[in-house]
Coordinates of C-alpha atoms in Angstrom, one line a residue:
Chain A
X1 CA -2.2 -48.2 16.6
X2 CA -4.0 -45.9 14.0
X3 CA -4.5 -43.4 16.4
X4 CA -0.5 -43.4 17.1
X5 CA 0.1 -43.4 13.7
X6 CA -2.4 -40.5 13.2
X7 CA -1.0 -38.5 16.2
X8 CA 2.6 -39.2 14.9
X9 CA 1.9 -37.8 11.4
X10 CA 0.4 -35.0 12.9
X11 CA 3.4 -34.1 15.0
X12 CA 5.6 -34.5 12.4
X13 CA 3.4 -31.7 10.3
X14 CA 3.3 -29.8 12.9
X15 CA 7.1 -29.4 13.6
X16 CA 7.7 -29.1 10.0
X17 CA 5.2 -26.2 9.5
X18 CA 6.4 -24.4 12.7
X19 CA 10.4 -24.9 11.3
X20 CA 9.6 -23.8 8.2
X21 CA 8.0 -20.3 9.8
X22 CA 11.0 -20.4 12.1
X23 CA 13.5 -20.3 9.5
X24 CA 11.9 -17.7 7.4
X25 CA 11.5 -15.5 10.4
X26 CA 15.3 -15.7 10.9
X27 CA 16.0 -15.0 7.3
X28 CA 13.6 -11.8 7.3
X29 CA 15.8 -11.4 11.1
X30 CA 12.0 -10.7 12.7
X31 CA 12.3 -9.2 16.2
X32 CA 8.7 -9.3 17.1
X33 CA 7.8 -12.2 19.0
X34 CA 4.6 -13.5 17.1
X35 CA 6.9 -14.4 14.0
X36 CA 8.2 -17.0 16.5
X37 CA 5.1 -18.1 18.7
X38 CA 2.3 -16.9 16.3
X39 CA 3.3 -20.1 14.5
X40 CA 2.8 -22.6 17.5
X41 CA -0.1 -20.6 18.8
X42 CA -2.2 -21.2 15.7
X43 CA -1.3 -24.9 15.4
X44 CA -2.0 -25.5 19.1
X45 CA -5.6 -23.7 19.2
X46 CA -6.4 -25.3 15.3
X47 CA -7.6 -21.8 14.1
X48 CA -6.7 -20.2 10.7
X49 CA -4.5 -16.8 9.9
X50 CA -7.0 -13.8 11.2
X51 CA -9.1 -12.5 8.5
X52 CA -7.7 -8.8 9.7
X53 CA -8.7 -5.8 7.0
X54 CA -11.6 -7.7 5.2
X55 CA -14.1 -5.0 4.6
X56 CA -14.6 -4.2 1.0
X57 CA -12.9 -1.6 -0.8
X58 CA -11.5 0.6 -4.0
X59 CA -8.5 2.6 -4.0
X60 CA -10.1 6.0 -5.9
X61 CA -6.6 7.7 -5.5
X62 CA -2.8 7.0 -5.6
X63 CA 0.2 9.7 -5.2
X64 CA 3.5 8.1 -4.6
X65 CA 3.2 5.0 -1.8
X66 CA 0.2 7.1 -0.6
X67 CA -3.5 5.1 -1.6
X68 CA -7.0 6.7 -0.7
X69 CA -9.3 4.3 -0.2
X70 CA -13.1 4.4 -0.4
X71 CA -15.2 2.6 2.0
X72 CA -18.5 2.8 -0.1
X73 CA -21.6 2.4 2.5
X74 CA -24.6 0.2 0.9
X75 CA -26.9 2.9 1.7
X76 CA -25.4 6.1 2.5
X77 CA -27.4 8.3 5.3
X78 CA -25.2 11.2 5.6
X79 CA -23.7 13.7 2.6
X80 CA -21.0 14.4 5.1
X81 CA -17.3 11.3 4.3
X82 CA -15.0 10.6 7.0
X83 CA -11.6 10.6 5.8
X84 CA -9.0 8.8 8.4
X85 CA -5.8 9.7 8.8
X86 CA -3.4 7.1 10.5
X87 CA 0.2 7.3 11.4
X88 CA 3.2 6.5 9.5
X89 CA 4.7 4.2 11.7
X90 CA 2.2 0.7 11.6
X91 CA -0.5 0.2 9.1
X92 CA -3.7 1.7 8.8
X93 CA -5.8 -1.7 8.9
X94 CA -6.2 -1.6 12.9
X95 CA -9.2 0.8 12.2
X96 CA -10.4 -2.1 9.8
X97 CA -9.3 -4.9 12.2
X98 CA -11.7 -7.9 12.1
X99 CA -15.5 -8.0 10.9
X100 CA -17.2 -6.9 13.7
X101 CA -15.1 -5.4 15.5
X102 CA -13.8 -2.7 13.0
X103 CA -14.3 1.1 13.1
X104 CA -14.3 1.7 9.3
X105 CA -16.6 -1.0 9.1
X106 CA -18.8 0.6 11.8
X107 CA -19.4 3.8 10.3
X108 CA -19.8 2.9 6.6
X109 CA -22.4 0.2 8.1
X110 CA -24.2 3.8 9.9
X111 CA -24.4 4.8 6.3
X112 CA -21.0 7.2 6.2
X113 CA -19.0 7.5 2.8
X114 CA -16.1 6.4 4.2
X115 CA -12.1 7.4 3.2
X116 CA -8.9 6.2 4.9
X117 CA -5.5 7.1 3.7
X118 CA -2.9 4.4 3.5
X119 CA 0.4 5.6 3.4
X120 CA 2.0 2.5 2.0
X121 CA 6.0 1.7 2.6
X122 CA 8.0 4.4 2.2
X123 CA 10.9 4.2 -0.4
X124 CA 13.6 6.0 -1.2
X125 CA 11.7 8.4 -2.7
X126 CA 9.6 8.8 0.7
X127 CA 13.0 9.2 1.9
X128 CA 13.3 13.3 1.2
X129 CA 10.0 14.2 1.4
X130 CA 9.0 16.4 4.5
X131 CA 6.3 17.5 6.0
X132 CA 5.1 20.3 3.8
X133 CA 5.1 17.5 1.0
X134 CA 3.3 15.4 3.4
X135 CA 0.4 18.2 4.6
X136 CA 0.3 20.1 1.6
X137 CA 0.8 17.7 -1.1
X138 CA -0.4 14.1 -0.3
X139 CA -3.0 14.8 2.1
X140 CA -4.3 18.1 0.3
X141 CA -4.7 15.9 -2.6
X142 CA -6.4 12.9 -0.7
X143 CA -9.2 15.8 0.7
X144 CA -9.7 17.5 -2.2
X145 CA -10.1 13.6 -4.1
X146 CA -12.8 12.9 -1.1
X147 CA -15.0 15.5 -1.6
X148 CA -15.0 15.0 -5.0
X149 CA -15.6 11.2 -5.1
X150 CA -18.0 11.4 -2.9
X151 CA -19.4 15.0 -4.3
X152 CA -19.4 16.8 -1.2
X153 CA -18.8 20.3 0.0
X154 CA -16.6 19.7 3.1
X155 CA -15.9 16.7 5.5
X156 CA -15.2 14.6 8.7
X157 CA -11.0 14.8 9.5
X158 CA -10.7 11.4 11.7
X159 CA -7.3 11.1 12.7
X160 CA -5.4 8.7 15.4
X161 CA -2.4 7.9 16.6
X162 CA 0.8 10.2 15.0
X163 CA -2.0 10.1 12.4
X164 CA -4.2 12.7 14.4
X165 CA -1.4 14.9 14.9
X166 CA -0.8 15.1 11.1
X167 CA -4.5 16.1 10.6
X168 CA -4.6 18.8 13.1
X169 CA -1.1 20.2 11.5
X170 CA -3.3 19.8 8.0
X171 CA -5.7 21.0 9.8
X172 CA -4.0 24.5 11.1
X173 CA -2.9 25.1 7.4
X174 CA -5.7 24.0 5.2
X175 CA -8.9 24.6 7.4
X176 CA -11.1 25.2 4.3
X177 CA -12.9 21.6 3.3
X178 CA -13.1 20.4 6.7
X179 CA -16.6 20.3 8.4
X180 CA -15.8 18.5 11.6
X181 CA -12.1 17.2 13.4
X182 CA -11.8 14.0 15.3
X183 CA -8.7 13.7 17.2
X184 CA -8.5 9.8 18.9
X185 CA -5.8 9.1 21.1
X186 CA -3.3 11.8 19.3
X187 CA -0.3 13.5 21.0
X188 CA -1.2 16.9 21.2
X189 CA 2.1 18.3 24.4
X190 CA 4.5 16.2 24.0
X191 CA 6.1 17.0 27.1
X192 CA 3.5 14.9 28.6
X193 CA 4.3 12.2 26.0
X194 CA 5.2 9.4 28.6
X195 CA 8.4 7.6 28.4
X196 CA 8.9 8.3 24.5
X197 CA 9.2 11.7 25.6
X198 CA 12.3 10.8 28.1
X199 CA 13.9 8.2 25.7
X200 CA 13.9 10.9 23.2
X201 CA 15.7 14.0 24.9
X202 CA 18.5 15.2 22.8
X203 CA 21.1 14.0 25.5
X204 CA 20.1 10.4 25.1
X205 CA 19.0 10.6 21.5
X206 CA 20.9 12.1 18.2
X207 CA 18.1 12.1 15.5
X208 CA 20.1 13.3 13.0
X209 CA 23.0 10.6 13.5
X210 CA 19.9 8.2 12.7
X211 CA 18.2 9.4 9.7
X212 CA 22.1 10.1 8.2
X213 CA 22.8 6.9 8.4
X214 CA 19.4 5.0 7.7
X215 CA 17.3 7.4 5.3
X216 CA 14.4 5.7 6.6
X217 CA 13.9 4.3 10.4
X218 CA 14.4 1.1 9.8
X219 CA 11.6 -1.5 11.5
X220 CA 13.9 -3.5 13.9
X221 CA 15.3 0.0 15.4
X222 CA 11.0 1.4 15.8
X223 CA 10.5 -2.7 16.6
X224 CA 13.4 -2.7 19.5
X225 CA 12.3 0.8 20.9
X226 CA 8.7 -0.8 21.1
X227 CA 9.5 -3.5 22.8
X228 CA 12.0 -1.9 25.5
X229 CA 8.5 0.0 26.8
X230 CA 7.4 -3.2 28.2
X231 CA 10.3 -6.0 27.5
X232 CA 8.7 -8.9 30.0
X233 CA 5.1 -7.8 29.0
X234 CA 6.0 -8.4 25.6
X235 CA 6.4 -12.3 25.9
X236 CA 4.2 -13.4 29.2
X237 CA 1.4 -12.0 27.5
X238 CA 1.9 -14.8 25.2
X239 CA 1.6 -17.4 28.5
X240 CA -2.3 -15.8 28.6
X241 CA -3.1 -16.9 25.1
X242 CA -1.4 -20.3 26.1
X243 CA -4.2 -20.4 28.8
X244 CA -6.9 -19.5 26.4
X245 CA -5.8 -21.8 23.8
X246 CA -9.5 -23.1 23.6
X247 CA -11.5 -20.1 23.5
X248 CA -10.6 -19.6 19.3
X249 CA -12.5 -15.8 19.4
X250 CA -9.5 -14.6 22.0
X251 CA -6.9 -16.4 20.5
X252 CA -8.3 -15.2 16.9
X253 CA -8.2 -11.1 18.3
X254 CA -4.8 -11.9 20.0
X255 CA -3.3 -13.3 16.5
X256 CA -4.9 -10.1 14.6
X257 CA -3.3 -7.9 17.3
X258 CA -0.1 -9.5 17.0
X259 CA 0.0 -9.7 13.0
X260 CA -0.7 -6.0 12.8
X261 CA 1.8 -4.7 15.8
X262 CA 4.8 -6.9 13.6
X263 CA 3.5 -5.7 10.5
X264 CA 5.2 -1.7 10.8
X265 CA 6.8 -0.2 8.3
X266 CA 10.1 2.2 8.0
X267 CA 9.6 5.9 9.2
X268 CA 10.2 8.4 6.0
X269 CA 13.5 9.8 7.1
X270 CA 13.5 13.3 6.4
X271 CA 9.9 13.8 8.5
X272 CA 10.9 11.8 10.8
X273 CA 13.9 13.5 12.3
X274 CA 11.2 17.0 12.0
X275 CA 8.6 15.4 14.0
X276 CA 10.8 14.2 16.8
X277 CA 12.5 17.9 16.8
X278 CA 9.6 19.9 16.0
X279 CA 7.1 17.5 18.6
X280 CA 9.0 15.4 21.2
X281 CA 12.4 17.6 21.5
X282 CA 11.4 20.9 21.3
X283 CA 7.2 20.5 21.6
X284 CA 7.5 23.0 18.8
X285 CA 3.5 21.7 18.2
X286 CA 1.9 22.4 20.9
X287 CA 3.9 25.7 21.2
X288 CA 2.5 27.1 17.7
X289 CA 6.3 26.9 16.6
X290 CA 6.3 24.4 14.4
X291 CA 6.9 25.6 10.4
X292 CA 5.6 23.7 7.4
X293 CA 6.3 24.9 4.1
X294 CA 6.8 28.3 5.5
X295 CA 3.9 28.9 7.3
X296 CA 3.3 28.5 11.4
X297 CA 1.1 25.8 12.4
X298 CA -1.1 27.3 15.0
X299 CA -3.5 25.1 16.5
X300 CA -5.6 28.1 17.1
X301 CA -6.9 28.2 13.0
X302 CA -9.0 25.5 13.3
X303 CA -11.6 26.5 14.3
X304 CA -14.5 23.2 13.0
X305 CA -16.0 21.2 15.7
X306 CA -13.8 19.3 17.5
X307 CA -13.9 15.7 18.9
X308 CA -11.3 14.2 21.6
X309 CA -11.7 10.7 22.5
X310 CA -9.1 9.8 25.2
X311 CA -8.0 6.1 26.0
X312 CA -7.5 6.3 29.8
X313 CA -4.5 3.5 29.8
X314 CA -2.7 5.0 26.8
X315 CA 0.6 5.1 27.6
X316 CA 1.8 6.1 24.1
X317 CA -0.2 9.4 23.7
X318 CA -0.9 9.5 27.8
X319 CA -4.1 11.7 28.3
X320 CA -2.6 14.8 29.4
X321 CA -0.9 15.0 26.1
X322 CA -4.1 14.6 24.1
X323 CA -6.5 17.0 26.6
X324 CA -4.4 20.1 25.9
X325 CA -5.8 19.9 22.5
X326 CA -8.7 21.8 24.2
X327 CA -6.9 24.4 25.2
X328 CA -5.3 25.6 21.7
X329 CA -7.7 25.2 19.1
X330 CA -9.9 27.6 18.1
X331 CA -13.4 25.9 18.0
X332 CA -16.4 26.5 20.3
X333 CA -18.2 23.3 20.0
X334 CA -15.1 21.1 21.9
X335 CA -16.4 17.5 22.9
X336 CA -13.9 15.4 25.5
X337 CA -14.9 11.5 25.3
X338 CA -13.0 9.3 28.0
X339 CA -13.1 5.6 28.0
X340 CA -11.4 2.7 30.1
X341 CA -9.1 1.0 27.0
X342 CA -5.6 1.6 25.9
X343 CA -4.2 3.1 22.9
X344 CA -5.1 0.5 20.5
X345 CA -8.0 -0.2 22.5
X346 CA -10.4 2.1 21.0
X347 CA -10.0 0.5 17.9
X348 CA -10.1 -3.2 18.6
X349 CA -11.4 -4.1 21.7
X350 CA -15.0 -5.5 22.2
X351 CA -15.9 -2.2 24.1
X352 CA -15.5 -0.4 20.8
X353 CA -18.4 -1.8 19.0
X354 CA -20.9 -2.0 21.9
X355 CA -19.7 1.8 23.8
X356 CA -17.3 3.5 22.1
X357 CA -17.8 3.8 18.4
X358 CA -22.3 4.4 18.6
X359 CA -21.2 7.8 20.6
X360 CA -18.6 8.7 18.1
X361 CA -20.5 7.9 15.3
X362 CA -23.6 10.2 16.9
X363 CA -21.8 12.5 17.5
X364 CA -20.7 13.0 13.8
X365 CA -23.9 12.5 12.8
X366 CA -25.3 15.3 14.6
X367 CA -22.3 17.7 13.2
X368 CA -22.5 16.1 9.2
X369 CA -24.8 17.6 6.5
X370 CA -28.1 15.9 5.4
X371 CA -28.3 14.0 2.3
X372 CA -30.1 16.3 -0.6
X373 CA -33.2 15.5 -0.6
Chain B
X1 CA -15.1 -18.6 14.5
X2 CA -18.4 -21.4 15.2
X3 CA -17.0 -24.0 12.8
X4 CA -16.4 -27.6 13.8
X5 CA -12.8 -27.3 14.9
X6 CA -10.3 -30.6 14.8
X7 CA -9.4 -32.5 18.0
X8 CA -6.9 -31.3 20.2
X9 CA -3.1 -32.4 19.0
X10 CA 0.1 -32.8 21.1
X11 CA 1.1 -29.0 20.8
X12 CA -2.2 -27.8 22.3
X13 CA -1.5 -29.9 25.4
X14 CA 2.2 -28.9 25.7
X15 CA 0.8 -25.3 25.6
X16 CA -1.8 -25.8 27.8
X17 CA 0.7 -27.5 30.4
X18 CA 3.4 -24.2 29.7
X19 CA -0.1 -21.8 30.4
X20 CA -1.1 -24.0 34.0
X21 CA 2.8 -23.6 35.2
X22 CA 2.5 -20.1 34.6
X23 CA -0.8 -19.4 35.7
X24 CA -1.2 -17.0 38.5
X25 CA -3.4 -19.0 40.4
X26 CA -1.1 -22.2 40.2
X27 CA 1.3 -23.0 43.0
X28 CA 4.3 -22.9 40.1
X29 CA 2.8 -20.2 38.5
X30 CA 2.7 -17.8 42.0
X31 CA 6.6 -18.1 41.7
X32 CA 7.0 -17.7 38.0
X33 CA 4.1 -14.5 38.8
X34 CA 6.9 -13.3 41.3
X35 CA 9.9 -13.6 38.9
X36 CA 8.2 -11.6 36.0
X37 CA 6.9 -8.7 38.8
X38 CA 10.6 -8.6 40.0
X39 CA 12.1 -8.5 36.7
X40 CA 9.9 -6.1 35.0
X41 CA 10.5 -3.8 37.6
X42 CA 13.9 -4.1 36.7
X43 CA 13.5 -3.1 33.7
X44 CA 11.6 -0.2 34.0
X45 CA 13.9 1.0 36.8
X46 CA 16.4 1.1 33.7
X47 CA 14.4 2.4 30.9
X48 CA 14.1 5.7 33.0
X49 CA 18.0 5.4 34.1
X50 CA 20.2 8.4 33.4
X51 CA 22.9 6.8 33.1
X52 CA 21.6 3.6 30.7
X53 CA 20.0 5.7 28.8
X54 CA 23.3 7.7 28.0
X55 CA 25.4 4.7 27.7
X56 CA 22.5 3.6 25.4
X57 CA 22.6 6.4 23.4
X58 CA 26.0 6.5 23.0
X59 CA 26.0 3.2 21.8
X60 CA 23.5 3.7 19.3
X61 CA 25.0 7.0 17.9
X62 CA 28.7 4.9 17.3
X63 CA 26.8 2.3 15.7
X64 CA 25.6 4.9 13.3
X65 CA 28.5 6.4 12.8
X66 CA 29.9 3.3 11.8
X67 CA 27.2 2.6 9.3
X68 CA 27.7 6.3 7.7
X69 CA 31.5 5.6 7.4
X70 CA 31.0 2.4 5.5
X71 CA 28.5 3.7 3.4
X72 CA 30.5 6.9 2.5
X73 CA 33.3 4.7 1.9
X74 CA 31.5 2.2 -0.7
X75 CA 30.2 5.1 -2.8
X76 CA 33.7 6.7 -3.2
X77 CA 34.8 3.4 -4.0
X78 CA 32.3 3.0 -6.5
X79 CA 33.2 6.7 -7.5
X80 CA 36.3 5.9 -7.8
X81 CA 35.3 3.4 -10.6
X82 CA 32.8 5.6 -12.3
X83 CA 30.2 3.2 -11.0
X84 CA 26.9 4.7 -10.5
X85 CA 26.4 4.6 -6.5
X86 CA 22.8 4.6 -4.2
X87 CA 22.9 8.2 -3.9
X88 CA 23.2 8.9 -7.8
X89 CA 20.3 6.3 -8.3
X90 CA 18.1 8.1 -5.5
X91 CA 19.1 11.8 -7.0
X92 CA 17.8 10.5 -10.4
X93 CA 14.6 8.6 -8.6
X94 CA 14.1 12.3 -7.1
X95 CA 13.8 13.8 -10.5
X96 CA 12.0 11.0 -12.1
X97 CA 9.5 11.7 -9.5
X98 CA 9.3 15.4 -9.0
X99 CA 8.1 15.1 -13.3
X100 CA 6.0 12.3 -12.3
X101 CA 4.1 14.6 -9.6
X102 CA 4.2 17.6 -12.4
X103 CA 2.2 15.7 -14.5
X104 CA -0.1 14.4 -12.3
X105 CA -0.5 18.1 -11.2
X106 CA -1.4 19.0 -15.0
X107 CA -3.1 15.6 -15.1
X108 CA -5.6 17.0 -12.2
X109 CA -5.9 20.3 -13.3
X110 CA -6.9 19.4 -17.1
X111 CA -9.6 17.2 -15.2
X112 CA -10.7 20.3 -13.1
X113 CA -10.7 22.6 -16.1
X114 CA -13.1 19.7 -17.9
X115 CA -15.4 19.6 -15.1
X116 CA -15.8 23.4 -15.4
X117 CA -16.5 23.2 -18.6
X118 CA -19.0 20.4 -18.5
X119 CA -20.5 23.1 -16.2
X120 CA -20.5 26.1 -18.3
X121 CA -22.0 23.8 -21.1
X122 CA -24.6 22.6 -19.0
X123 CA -25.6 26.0 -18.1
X124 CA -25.3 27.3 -21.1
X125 CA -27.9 24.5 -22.4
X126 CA -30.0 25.3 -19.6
X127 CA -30.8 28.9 -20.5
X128 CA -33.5 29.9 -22.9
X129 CA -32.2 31.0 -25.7
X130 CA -33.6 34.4 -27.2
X131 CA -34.6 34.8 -30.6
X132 CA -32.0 36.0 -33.4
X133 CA -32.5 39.7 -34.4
X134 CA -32.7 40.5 -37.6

């Protein structure tokens, strides 16, 4: 009878805790599945919310919704930071996903002063801003705050996702400061871009009906274009997790996956409608067309070593897009690194830790300055 | 992830039942596995349609047409009652913000020109000095 009475209490909890998530969800009007079945997952498996973005940090610099944050290593092997640069669409914290398996996390443990910029929710202050105010003010200021933090003469660009292509547009226009470039899974031709590169002609797509009427991209309009890549995908991957629902490491990964693909925030408007003119309309980027503040970005100015890693199922910057960065920059010492993930896989999966990130982080190693000393 | 975790409840079974009739290997589950390969094809077939993507994209444009109209159309309301609208608020955020960035610019630059100085003071303290002539 008690156990009844035990199992009935706990049913009851359980509907009113998944109700209660429910009707927020529809309140917020969430699109992205996990709002829905995150809920139910985490009460079926009896595991807490995922402790996503937990290593320790400072923020040493703030300009507008733009934060630098310091990754201080406990003992610091290299004089050479990394700075990452991540994209303004989703939040930087998938290159600090869980302990263990997160690449900021990685490097400061291999003794790097570690930097990532986090470009925070973009107001309507964001809203105006372009790309010059972007390159040239936001991340110009987060370099130059780098090296002096971390008193050194030049350093590690690590840039992913849209993020990458921001840092070699930086990169182009501001080569002074910057010792090495890592490009991971960044759109380089975006006339190989994949799907988002059809979806995107100027026949199908008005970009500037959008940004007139938004400002910002709002999140359900990035949210629904996500989620028409791979509609079905998007929910039966659930079904897997349903099957796993006692092994708590893969349901833990899954929910951390899930929190940080919902948790995207608005496009600034203004760059925006430049990048899908100047990148995915007109491949202005790739073609050395492109003008910020002015000036020509021409891939050909940098001229720093230069690392490519290539996820070989990445159907968001599809490898094609990413190799031609070879082909344009200026640098003699070019690495290519391949490896058998997708996009976000680089980052999070349990290949990162044991294959992907030791090369990586050797490979920096062997191109950063020696401590003084 | 290694502590003790509770007993299994109702939900985890109801999931675990949904995850078995949709299982691959399961007799329901080969159907269901047949459904989803049908339908996602379906769905890709259309995401690279001409013709959907048009209709698509003409259905997004009216809708923001339609959203520019009715915003145009509250501020000249609100115009029309010399109340301030969204786009007076965001011009005066602009300026708010472009003197916020100029003194963070000064800020910066008074913090570089200390540095420097520290430097010139340092070196200056560094160097013998030579002996007054009379």
């Amino acid at each position: 009878m008690s156990t009844f009475r035990t199992r009935a209490r706990e049913a009851l909890s359980a509907s009113l805790e998944i109700s209660g998530a429910w009707s927020r969800a529809l309140r917020a009007g969430a699109l992205a599945p996990n709002a829905y079945l995150g809920p139910i997952v985490k009460r079926a498996a009896r595991v807490g919310d995922p402790p996503v973005n937990s290593t320790p940090h400072r923020v040493v610099y703030t300009r507008g919704s733009m934060r630098l944050l310091r990754f201080e290593p406990t003992v610091r092997r290299h004089a050479t930071p990394i700075l990452f640069v991540y994209s303004l669409i989703n939040r930087y914290y998938i290159l600090d996903f869980l302990p263990g398996r997160s690449l900021i996390e990685f490097m400061r443990d291999q003794g790097y002063d570690v930097y990532a910029i986090d470009w925070g929710t973009p107001g309507a202050l964001e809203e105006q801003m372009n790309w010059d105010e972007f390159l040239g003010g936001m991340m110009r200021s987060a370099v130059q705050w780098t090296l002096k933090v971390s008193g050194a003469e030049d350093l590690t660009m690590y840039g992913y996702c849209m993020g990458g292509t921001m840092a070699l547009a930086y990169a182009a226009l501001y080569p002074q400061g910057l010792r090495n470039f890592v490009a991971q899974a960044t759109p380089v031709d975006f006339h190989e871009g994949g799907i988002f590169h059809t979806w995107t002609r100027p026949e199908y797509f008005d970009v500037d009906a959008m940004v007139d009427a938004h400002g910002n991209v709002p999140i359900d309009l990035m949210e629904a274009g996500f989620s028409m890549m791979a509609p079905i995908q998007r929910l039966t991957k659930w079904l897997e997790v349903f099957r796993r629902i006692d092994d708590p490491e893969f349901v833990t990964t899954f929910l951390a996956m899930e929190r940080w693909a919902a948790d995207n925030v608005p496009f600034p408007g203004e760059v925006y409608r430049q990048y899908i003119k100047d990148c995915y309309q007109e491949n202005n980027f790739y073609e050395g067309r492109m003008v910020v503040g002015g000036r020509k970005v021409d891939l050909g100015q940098i001229t720093c070593p230069l690392l490519t890693l290539i996820a070989e199922n990445d159907t968001i910057a599809p490898p094609p897009s990413s190799t031609a960065l070879d082909g344009k920059v200026g640098s003699v010492d070019k690495t290519t690194l391949r490896f058998p993930v997708g996009h976000i896989g680089l980052s999070t999966s349990s290949k990162g830790p044991r294959m992907i990130w030791p090369e990586v982080a050797r490979w920096i190693a062997a191109h950063s300055a020696a401590l003084p000393g | 992830m290694t502590q003790p975790r509770p007993p299994k409840n109702l939900l985890t079974h109801l999931v675990t039942g949904i995850g078995y009739l949709t299982d691959p290997k399961s007799p329901p589950g080969k159907l269901f596995n047949r459904f989803e390969t049908a339908t996602s094809k379906v769905f890709d077939r259309l995401a690279r349609s001409h013709t959907f993507l048009r209709i698509a994209g003409k259905g997004l444009n009216l809708g923001f047409m339609v959203r520019r109209s009715v915003t145009a159309g509250a501020e000249a309301w609100l115009h029309a009652w010399q109340a301030p609208t969204l786009g007076d608020v965001q011009a005066m955020r602009t300026q708010l913000r472009q003197l916020g960035d100029r003194l963070e610019v000064t800020q910066t630059q008074l913090e570089l020109a200390l540095d420097a100085l520290a430097r010139v003071e340092a070196d200056l303290r560094a160097t013998p000095r030579l002996p007054e002539t009379p």
